[in-house]
Coordinates of C-alpha atoms in Angstrom, one line a residue:
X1 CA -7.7 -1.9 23.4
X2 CA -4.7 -4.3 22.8
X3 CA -1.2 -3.1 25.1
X4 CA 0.8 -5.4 22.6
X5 CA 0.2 -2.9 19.3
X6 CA 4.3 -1.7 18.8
X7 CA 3.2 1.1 17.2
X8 CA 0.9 2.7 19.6
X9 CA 3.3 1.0 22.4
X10 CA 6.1 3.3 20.3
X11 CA 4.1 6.5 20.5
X12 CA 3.8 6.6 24.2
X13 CA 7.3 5.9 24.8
X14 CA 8.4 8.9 22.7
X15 CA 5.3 11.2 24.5
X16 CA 6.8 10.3 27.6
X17 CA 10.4 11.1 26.3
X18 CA 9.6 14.1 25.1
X19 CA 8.3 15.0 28.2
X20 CA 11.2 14.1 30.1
X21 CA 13.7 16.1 28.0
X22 CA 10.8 19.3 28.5
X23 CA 11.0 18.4 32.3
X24 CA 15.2 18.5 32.1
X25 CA 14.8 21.7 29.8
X26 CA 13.1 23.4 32.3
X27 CA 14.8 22.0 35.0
X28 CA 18.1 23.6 33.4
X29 CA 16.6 26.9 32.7
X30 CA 15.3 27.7 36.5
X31 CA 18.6 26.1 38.1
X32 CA 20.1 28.6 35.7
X33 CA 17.9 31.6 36.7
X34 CA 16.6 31.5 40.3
X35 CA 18.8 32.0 43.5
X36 CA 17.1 28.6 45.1
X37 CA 18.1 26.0 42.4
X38 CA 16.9 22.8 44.6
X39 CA 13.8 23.4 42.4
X40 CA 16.2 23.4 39.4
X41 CA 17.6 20.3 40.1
X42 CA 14.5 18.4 41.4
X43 CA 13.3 19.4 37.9
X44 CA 16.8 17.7 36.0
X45 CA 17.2 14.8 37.8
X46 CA 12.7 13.8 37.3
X47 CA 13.6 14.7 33.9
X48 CA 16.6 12.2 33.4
X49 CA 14.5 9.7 35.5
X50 CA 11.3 10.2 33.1
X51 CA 13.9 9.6 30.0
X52 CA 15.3 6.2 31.4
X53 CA 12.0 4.8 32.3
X54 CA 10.5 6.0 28.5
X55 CA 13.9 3.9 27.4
X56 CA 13.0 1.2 29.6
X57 CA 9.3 1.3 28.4
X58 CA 10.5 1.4 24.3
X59 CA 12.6 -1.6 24.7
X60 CA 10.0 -3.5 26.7
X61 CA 7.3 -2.9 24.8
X62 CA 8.0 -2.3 20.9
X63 CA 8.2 -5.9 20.1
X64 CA 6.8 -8.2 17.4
X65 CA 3.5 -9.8 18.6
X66 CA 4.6 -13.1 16.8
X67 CA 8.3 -13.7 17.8
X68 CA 8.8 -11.4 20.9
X69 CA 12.0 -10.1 19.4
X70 CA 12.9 -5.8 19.3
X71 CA 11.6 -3.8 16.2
X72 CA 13.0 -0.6 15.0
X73 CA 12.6 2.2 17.8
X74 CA 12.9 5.2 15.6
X75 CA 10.4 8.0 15.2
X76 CA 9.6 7.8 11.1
X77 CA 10.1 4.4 10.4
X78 CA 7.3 1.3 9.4
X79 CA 6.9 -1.1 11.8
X80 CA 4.0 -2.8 9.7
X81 CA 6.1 -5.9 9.1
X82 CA 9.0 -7.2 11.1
X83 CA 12.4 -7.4 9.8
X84 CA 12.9 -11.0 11.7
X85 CA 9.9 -13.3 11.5
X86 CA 8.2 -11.2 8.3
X87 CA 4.6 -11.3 9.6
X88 CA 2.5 -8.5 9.8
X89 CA 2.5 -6.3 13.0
X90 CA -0.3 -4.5 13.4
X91 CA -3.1 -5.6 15.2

């Protein structure tokens, strides 16, 4: 398995997003409904944390094999070719 594919590298940065914001979600929704919140807020704040490190991990990671530089990070778009160096990205 290659770690330097942007695509799949892409992927698990937006699993682990989306996790996060479920994490937060749920977070906000027992702080919201339970007379001991320090569960609630345990829940938000690993939530926020799990979002920066998925950030972190996006901009780290979803890069062009060839010149190193930062492809597109959105969910629906191609990353088969980069935009800077025009060589093929998929390995």
């Amino acid at each position: 398995m290659n770690r330097n594919n942007p695509t799949k590298n892409r992927l698990t940065g937006y699993g682990i997003l989306f996790s996060g914001i479920l994490c937060f979600a749920l977070g906000c929704f027992l702080k919201n409904t339970s007379h001991k919140d320090t569960a609630g807020y345990a829940l938000c704040a690993a939530g926020i944390i799990i979002c920066i490190i998925s950030t972190v991990w996006m901009i780290r990671k979803v890069r062009c094999p060839y010149c190193g530089k930062l492809l597109h990070l959105k969910l629906f778009y191609s990353n088969r070719t980069c935009p800077h160096c025009g060589k093929d990205t998929d390995i």
